[in-house]
Short mmCIF file of C-alpha atoms (C1' of nucleotides) in Angstrom, two decimals:
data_model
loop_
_atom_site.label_atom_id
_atom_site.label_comp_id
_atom_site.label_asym_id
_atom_site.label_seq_id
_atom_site.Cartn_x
_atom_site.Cartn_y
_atom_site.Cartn_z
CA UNK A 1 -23.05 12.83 1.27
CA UNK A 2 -22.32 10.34 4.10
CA UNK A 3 -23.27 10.90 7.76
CA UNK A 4 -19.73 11.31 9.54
CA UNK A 5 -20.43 9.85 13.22
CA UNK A 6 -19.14 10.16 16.95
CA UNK A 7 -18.77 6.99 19.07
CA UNK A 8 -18.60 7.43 22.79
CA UNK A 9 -18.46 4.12 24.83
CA UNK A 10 -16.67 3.06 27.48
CA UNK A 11 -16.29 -0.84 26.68
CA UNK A 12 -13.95 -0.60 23.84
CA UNK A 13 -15.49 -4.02 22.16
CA UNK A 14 -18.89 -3.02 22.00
CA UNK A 15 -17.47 0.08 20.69
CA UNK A 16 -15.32 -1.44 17.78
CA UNK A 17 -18.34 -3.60 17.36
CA UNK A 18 -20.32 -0.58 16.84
CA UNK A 19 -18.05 0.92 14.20
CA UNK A 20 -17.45 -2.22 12.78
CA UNK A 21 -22.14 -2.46 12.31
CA UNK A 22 -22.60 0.79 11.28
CA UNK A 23 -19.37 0.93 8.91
CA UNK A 24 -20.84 -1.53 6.43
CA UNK A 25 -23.60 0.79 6.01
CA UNK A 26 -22.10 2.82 2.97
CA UNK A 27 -24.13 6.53 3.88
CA UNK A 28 -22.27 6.33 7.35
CA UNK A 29 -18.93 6.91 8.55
CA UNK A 30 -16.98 6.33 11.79
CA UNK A 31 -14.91 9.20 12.27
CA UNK A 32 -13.60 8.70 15.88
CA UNK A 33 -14.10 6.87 18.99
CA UNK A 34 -13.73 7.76 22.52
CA UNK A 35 -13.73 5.99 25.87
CA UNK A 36 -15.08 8.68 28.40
CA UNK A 37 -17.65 11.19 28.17
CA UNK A 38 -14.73 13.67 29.50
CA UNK A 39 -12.94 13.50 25.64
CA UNK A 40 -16.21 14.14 23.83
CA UNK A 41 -16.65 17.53 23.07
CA UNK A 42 -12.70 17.95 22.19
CA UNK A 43 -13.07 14.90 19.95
CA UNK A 44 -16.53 16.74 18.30
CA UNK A 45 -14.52 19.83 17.75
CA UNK A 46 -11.84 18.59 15.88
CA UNK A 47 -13.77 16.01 13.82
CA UNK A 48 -17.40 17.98 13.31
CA UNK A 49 -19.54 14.57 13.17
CA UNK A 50 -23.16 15.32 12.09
CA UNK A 51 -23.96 12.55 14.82
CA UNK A 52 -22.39 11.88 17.78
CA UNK A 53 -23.47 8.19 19.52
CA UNK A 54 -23.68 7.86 23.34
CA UNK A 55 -23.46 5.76 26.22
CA UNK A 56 -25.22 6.77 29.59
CA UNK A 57 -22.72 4.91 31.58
CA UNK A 58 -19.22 5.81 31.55
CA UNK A 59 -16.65 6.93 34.15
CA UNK A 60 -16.24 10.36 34.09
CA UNK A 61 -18.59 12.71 32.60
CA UNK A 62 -20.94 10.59 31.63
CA UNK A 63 -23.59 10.40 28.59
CA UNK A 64 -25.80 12.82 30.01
CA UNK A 65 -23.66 15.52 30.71
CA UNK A 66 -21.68 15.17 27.78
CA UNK A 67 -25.00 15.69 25.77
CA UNK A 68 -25.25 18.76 28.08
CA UNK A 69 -21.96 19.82 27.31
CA UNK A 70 -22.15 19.45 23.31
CA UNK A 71 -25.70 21.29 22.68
CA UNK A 72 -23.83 24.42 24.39
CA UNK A 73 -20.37 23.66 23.03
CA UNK A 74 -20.76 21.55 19.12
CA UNK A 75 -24.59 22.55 19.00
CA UNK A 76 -24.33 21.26 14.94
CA UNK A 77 -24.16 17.58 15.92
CA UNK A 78 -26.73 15.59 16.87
CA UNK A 79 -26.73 13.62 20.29
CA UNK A 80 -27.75 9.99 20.30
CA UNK A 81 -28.54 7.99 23.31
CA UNK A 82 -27.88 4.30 23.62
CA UNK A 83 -27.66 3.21 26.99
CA UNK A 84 -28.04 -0.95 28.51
CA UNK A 85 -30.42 -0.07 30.99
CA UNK A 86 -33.93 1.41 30.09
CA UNK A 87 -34.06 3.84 32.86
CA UNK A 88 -37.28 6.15 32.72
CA UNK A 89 -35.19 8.79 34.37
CA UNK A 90 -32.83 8.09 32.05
CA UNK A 91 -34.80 8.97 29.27
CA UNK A 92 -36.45 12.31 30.74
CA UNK A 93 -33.30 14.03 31.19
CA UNK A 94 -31.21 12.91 28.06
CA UNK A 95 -33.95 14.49 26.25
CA UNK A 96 -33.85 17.76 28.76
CA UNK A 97 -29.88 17.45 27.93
CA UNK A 98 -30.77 18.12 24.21
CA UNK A 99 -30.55 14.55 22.83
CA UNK A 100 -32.34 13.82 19.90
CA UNK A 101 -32.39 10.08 19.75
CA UNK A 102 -32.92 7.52 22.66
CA UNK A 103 -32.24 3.71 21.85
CA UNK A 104 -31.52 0.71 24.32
CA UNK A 105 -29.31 -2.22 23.70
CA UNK A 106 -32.34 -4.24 23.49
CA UNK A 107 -33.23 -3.00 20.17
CA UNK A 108 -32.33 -5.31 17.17
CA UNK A 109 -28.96 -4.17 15.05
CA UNK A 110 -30.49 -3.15 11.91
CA UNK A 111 -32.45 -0.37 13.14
CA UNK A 112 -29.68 1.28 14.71
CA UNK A 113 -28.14 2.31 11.03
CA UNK A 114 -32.38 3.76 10.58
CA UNK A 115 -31.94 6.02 14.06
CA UNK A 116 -28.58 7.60 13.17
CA UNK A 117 -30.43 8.62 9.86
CA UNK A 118 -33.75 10.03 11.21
CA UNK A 119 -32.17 11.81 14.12
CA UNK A 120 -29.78 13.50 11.72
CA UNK A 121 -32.56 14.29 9.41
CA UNK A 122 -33.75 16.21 12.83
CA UNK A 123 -35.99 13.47 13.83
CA UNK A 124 -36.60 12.22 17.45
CA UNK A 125 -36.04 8.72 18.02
CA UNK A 126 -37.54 7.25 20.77
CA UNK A 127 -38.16 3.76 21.90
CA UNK A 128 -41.79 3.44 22.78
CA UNK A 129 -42.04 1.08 25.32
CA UNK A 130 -39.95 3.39 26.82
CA UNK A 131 -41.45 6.25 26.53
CA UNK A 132 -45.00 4.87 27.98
CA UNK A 133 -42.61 4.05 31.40
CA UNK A 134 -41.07 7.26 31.40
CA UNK A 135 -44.62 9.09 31.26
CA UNK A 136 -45.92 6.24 33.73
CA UNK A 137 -43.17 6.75 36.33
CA UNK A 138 -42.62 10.48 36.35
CA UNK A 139 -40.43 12.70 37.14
CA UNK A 140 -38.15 12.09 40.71
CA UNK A 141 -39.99 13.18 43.97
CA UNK A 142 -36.49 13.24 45.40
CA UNK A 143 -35.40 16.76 46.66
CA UNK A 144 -31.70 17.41 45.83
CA UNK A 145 -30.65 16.94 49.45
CA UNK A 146 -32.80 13.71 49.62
CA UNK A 147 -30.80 12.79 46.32
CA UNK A 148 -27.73 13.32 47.36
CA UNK A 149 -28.16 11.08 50.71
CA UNK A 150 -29.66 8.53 48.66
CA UNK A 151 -26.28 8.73 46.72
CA UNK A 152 -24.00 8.41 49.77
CA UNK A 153 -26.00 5.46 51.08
CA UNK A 154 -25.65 3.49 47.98
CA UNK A 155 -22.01 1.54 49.24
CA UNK A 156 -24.37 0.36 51.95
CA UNK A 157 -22.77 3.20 54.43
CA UNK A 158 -24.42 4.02 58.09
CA UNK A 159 -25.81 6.82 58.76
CA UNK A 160 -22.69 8.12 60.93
CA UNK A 161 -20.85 7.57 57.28
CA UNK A 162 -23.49 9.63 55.44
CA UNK A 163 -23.61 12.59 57.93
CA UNK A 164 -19.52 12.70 57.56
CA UNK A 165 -19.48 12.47 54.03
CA UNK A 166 -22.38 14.97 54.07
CA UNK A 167 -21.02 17.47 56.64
CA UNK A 168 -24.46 16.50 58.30
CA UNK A 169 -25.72 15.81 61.46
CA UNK A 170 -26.71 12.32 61.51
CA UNK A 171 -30.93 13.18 62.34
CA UNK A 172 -30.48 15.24 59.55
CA UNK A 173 -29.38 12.39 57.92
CA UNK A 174 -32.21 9.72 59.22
CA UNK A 175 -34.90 12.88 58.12
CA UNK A 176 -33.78 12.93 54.84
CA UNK A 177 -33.49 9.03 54.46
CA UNK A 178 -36.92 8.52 55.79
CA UNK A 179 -38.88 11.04 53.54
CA UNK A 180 -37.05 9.37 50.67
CA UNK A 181 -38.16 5.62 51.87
CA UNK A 182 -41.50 7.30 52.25
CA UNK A 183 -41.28 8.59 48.74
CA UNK A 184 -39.94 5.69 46.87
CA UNK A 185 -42.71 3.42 48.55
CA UNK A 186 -39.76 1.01 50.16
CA UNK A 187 -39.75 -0.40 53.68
CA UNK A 188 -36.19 0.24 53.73
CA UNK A 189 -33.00 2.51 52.71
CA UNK A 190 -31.83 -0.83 50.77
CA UNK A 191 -35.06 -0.69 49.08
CA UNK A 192 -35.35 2.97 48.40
CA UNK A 193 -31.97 3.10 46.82
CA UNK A 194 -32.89 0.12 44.57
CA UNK A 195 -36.13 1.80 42.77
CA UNK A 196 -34.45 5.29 42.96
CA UNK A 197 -31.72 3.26 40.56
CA UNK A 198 -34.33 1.68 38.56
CA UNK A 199 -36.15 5.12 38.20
CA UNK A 200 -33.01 6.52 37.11
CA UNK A 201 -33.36 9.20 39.65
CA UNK A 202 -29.56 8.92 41.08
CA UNK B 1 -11.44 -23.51 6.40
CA UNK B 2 -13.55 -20.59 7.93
CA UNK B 3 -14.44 -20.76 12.19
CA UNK B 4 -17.85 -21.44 12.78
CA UNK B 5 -19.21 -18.89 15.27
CA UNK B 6 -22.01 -19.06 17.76
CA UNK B 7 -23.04 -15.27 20.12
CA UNK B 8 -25.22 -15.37 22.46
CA UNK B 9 -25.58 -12.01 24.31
CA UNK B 10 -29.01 -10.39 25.68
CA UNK B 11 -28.51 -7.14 24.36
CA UNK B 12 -29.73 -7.64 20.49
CA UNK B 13 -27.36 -4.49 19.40
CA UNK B 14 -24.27 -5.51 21.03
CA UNK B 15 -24.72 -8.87 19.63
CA UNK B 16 -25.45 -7.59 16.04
CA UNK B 17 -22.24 -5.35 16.19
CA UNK B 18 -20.35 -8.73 17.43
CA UNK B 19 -21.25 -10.04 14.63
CA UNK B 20 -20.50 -7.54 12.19
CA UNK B 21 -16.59 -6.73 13.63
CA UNK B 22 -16.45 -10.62 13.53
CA UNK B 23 -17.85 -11.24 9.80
CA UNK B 24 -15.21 -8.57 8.61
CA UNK B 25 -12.17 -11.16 9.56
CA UNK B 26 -11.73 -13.65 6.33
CA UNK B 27 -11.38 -16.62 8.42
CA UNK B 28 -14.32 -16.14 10.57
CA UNK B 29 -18.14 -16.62 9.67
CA UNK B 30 -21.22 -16.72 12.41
CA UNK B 31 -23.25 -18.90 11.58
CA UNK B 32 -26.29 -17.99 14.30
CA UNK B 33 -27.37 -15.31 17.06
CA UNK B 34 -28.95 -15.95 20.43
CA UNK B 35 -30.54 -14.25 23.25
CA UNK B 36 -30.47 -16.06 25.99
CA UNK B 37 -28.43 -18.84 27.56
CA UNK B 38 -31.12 -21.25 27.31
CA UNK B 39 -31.47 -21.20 23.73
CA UNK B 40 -27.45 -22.13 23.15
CA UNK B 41 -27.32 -26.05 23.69
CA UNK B 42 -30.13 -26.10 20.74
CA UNK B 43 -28.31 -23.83 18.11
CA UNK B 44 -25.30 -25.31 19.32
CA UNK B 45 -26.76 -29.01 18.54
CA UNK B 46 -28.46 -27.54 15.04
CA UNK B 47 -25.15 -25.46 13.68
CA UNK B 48 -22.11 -26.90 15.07
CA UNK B 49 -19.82 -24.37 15.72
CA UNK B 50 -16.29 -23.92 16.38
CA UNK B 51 -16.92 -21.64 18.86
CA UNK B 52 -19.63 -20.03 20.63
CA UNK B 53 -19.18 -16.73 22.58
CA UNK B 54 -21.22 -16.01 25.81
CA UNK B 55 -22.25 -13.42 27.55
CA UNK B 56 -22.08 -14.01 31.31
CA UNK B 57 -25.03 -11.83 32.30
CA UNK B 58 -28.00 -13.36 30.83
CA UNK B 59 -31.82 -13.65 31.26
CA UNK B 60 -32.57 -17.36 32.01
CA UNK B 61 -29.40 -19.57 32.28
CA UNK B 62 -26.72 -17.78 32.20
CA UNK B 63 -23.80 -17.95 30.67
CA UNK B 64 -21.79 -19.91 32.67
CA UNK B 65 -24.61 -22.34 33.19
CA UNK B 66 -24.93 -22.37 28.73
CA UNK B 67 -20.81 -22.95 29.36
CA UNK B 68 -21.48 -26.37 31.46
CA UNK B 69 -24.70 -27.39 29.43
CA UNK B 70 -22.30 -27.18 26.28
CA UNK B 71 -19.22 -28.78 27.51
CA UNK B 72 -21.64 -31.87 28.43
CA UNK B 73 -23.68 -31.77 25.34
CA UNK B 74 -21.78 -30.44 22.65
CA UNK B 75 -18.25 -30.83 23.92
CA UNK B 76 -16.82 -29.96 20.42
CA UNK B 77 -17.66 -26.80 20.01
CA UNK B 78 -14.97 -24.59 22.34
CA UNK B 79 -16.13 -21.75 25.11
CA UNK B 80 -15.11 -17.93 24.99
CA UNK B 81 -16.49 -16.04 27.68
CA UNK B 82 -17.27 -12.19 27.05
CA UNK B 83 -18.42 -10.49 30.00
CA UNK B 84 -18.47 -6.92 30.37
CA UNK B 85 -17.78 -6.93 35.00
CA UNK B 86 -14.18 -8.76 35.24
CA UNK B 87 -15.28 -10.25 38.68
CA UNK B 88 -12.56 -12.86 39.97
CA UNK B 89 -15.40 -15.15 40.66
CA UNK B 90 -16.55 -15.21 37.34
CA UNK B 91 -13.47 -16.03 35.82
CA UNK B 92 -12.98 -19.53 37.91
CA UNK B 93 -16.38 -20.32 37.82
CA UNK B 94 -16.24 -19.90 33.99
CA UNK B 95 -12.96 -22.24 33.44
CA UNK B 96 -14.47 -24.29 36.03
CA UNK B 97 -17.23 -24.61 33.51
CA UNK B 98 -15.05 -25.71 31.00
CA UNK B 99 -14.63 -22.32 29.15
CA UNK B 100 -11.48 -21.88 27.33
CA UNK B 101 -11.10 -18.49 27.23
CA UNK B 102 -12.30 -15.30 29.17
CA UNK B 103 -12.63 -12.06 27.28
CA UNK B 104 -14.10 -8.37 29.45
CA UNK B 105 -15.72 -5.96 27.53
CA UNK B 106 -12.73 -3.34 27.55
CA UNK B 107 -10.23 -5.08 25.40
CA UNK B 108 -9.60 -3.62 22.24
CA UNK B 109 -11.70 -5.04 19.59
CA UNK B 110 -8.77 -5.90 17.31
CA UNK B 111 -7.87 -8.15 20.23
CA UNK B 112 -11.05 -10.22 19.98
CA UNK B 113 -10.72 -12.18 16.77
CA UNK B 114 -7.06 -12.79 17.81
CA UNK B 115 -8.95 -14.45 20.81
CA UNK B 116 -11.64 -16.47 18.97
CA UNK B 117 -8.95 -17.96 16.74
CA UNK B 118 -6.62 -19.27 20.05
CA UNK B 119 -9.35 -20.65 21.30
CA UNK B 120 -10.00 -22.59 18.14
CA UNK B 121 -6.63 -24.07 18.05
CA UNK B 122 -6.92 -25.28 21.37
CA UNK B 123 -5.16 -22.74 23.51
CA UNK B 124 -6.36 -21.18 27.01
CA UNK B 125 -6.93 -17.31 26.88
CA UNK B 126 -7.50 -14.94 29.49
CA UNK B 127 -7.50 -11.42 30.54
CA UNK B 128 -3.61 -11.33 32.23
CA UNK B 129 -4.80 -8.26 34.47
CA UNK B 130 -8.06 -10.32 35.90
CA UNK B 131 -6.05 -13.69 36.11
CA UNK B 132 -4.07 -11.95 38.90
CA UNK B 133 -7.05 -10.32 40.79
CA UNK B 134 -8.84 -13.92 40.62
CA UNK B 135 -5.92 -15.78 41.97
CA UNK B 136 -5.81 -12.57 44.34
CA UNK B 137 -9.35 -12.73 45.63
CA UNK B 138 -9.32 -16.43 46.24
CA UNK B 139 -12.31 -18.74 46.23
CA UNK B 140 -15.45 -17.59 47.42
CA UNK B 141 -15.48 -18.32 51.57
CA UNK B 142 -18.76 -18.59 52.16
CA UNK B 143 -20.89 -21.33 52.71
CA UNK B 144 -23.39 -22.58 50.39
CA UNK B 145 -26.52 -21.21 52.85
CA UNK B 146 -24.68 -18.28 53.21
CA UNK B 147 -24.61 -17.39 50.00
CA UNK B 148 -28.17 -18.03 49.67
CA UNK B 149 -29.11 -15.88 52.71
CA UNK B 150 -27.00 -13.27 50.85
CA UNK B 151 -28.54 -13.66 47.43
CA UNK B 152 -31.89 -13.16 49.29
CA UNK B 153 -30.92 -9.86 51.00
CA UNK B 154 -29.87 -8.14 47.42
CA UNK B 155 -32.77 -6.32 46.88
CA UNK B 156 -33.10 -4.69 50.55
CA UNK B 157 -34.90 -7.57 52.29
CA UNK B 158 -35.74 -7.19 56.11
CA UNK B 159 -34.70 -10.54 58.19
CA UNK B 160 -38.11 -11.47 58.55
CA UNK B 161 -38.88 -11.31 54.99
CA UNK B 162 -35.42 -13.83 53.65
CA UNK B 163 -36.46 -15.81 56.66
CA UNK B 164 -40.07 -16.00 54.57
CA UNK B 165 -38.22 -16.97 51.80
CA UNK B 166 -35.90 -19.63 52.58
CA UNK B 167 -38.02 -20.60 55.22
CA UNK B 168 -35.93 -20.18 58.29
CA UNK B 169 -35.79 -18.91 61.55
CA UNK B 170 -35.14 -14.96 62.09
CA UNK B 171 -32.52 -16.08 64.19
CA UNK B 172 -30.99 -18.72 62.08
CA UNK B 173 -30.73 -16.07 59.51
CA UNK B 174 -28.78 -13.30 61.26
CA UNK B 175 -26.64 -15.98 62.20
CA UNK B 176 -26.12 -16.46 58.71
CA UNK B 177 -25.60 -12.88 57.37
CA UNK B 178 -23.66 -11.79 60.56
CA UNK B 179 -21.30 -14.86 59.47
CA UNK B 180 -21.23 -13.66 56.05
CA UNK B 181 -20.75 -10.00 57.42
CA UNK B 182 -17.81 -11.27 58.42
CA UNK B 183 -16.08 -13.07 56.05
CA UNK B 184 -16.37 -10.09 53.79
CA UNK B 185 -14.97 -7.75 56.18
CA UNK B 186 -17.99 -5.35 55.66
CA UNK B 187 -19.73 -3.60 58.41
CA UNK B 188 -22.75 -4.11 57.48
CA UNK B 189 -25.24 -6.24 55.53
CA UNK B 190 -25.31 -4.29 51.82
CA UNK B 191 -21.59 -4.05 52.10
CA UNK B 192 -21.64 -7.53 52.41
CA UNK B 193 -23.87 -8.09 49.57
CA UNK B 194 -22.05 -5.67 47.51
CA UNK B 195 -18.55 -6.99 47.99
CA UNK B 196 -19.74 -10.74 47.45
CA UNK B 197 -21.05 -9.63 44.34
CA UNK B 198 -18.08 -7.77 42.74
CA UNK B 199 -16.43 -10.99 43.46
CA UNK B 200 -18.43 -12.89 41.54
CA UNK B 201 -19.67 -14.86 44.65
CA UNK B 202 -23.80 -14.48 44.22
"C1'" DA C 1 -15.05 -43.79 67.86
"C1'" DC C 2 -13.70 -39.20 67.41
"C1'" DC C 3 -13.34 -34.63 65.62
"C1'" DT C 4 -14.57 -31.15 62.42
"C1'" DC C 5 -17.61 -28.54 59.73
"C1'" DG C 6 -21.84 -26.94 58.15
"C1'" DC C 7 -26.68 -26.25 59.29
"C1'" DC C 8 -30.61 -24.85 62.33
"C1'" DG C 9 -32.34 -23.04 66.34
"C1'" DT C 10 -32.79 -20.21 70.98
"C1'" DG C 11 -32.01 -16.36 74.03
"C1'" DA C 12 -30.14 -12.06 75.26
"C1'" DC C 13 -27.85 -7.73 74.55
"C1'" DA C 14 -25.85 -3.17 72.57
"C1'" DG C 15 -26.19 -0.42 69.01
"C1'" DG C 16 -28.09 1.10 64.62
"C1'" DT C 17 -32.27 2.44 62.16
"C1'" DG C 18 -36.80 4.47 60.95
"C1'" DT C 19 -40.48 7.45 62.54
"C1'" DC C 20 -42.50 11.35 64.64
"C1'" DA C 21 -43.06 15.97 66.59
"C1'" DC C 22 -40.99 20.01 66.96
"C1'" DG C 23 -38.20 24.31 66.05
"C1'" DG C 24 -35.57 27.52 63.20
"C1'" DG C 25 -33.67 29.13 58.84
"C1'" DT C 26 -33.77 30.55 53.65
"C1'" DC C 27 -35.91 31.37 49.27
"C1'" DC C 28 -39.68 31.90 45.98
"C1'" DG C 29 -44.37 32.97 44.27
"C1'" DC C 30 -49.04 34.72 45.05
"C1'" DG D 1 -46.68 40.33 53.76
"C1'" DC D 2 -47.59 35.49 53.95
"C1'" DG D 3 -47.94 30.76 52.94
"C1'" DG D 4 -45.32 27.05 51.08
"C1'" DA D 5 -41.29 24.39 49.48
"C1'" DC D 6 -36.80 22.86 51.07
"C1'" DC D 7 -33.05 22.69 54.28
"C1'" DC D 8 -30.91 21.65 58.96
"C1'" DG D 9 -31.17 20.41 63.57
"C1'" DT D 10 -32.88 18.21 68.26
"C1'" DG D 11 -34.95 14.75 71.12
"C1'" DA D 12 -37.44 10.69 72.02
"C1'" DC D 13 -39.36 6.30 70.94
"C1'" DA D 14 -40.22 1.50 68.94
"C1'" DC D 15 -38.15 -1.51 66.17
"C1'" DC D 16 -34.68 -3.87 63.48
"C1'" DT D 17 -29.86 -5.59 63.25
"C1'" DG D 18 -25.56 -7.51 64.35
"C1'" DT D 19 -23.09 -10.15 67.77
"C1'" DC D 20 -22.29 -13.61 71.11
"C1'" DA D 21 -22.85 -17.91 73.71
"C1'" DC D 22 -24.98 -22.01 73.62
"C1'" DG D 23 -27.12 -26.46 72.12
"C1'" DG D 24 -28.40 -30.19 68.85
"C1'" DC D 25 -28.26 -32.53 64.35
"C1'" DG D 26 -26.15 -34.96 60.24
"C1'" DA D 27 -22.21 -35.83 56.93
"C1'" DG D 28 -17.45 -36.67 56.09
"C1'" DG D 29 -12.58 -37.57 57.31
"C1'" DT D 30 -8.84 -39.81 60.43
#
DNA sequence: ACCTCGCCGTGACAGGTGTCACGGGTCCGC
DNA sequence: GCGGACCCGTGACACCTGTCACGGCGAGGT
C-alpha cells in the first residue's frame, strides 16, 4: 500500500525536485502538484492523498491557511509543513492550523521520505531545534491592531501612508507603532518589523 | 559520456531533491553536494565537474563570489546559476562573474536538465523574461559608499549607529542615504533599502 | 592645467517620528 | 457592577531624519 502524496510549492523546481526525491522511494507516490496554496484543497479533493506536503510561503493562500482550510475541508489527509525559514511563529500556528509534521529546508534529504511516513502513521514530526525556539520565543505580544500596522509599515511607508491605508488617524497610528517597538524590544519601527518577521508574528 | 555535476545550495533538502530530478536524466550524474559557497573551489578542484550549479543566496561566500573563485581557479568546469529572487542585479553580476547560465527557481523542472546540458556545450542560457527586466533596470547607480551606507541601514539602523559602523560622520552619512534616497526614487530610507535590494544592488 | 566625480565634513532648517499623558469607547470575565 | 484588555483619538514635546548649500580633498580624464 503506497502513501499517495500532495505537493504544494510555489517554485516549480524545488517542487519537481521534490517529486523527483521522494518518487524513488517505492512506498510513496506523487499524485499531483500545485503552485498556490489557493488550488490545494480542490487538488486534495479530487486526488484523496494520505499526505499532502506544504510550503509556508506562497502567493495566495498560503501554507498556513491552506492547512486551515484542509483539516475542515479533506480532514483524511495529513498536512506537512516544510517551509525555508525556521520561524518560531511559524511553527506555533501550523501546528494550531492542524499540521501534523513541521520540517525546514535545512534538514538533510533522506529524512524527508522518514517524515512523510511517521506523520501518516499519525505521528508528529517536529524539528527540535525548532521546537526549543518556538517554546523560548513565545507566542506574539502583538495585538491584532498592532499587527496589522506592523504589516502596513513593512514597504517602509510613513505614518500618513499607514493611517490611509488603515482608515486611521495618524496618532492612532504612532500609538500603535510605539507599543509594538516597545514590545518587540527595537529602538525603531525598522527594527520592530524585522524581529516581528523573524518571530513569525506577521 | 555522462555530465559531471557539482550543487551547492544551503538548504540540504532542496539540494538533495536537485540531485535526485538530476540523477534520473541518463546523461547526467552528480558527482558531489555542498553547502556553502566556500566549500565549492575545493570540491570543484577534488571532482572536476562539468558543471556546478549555485545557489545565489548562500551562508559565507556566496554564490556569485563561488562563480568568480571558480572561473579563476577551475575555469573548466562551466557556471549555472539557480537562484530562487530573479533580481536584475543578480543576473549581470552573475555573467559578470563568468556564469554561463542563469536559472530562477520557477521554471519548470523539465526545463532544468535541458539547461545544464546547454551550458555544457558551451552555450549562454538565461531566463528570457529576467533578461529584459535586467537590461530594463540598468546598472546599479549608486556609488560604492552608498551602497555601503545602505547595506548598513538594512536591519533598521539609526544614523548614529551606521555612522558607528563605518565610522563616519552623522552628517556625512545622511548625505549619503539622502543621495541614495534619491536615486531610488523612494521617499524614504527602507524604501530605499528595499528597492536597492530587489534590484540586486546590496 | 583644468574639470569632473566621488568622498568626507559642517551647519542649518522643515518635517517626520517616537513618547507620554490623557480621554472616551467597546467587550469580556470575575 | 467593576476592573481590565483592546481600540481610537487628541495634543504636546524632544528627538531623529531628510534636504540643501557649502567647502575641501584626492583620483582620473581631456
Amino acid at each position: 500500500m503506497t502513501i499517495r502524496l500532495l505537493l504544494a510549492d510555489d517554485q516549480a523546481l524545488v517542487r519537481g525536485a521534490l517529486a523527483a526525491l521522494l518518487g524513488l522511494e517505492p512506498d510513496l507516490e506523487v499524485v499531483a502538484e500545485v503552485g498556490s496554496g489557493d488550488e490545494v484543497v480542490e487538488a486534495a479533493l479530487t486526488h484523496r492523498p494520505d499526505v499532502c506536503l506544504l510550503d509556508v510561503e506562497m502567493p495566495g493562500l498560503d501554507g498556513l491557511g491552506a492547512a486551515a482550510a484542509l483539516r475542515d475541508r479533506v480532514p483524511t489527509t495529513k498536512v506537512l509543513m516544510v517551509t525555508t525559514f525556521g520561524r518560531p511563529g511559524y511553527l506555533r500556528r501550523a501546528l494550531q492550523a492542524g499540521a501534523a509534521g513541521f520540517v525546514v529546508k535545512d534538514t538533510p534529504a533522506a529524512r524527508l521520505a522518514d517524515a512523510v511516513r511517521r506523520v501518516h502513521q499519525g505521528l508528529r514530526v517536529v524539528d527540535p531545534a525548532l521546537a526549543t525556539d518556538s517554546l523560548l520565543a513565545g507566542e506574539s505580544p502583538l495585538t491584532p491592531r498592532e499587527t496589522d500596522v506592523l504589516r502596513a509599515a513593512r514597504d517602509g511607508a510613513s505614518v500618513a501612508t499607514i493611517a490611509r491605508r488603515l482608515v486611521l488617524s495618524e496618532g492612532t497610528v504612532r500609538n500603535h507603532l510605539s507599543s509594538a517597538i516597545g514590545k518587540t524590544a527595537a529602538g525603531n519601527r525598522a527594527e520592530a518589523v524585522l524581529t516581528a518577521e523573524q518571530n513569525g508574528w506577521l
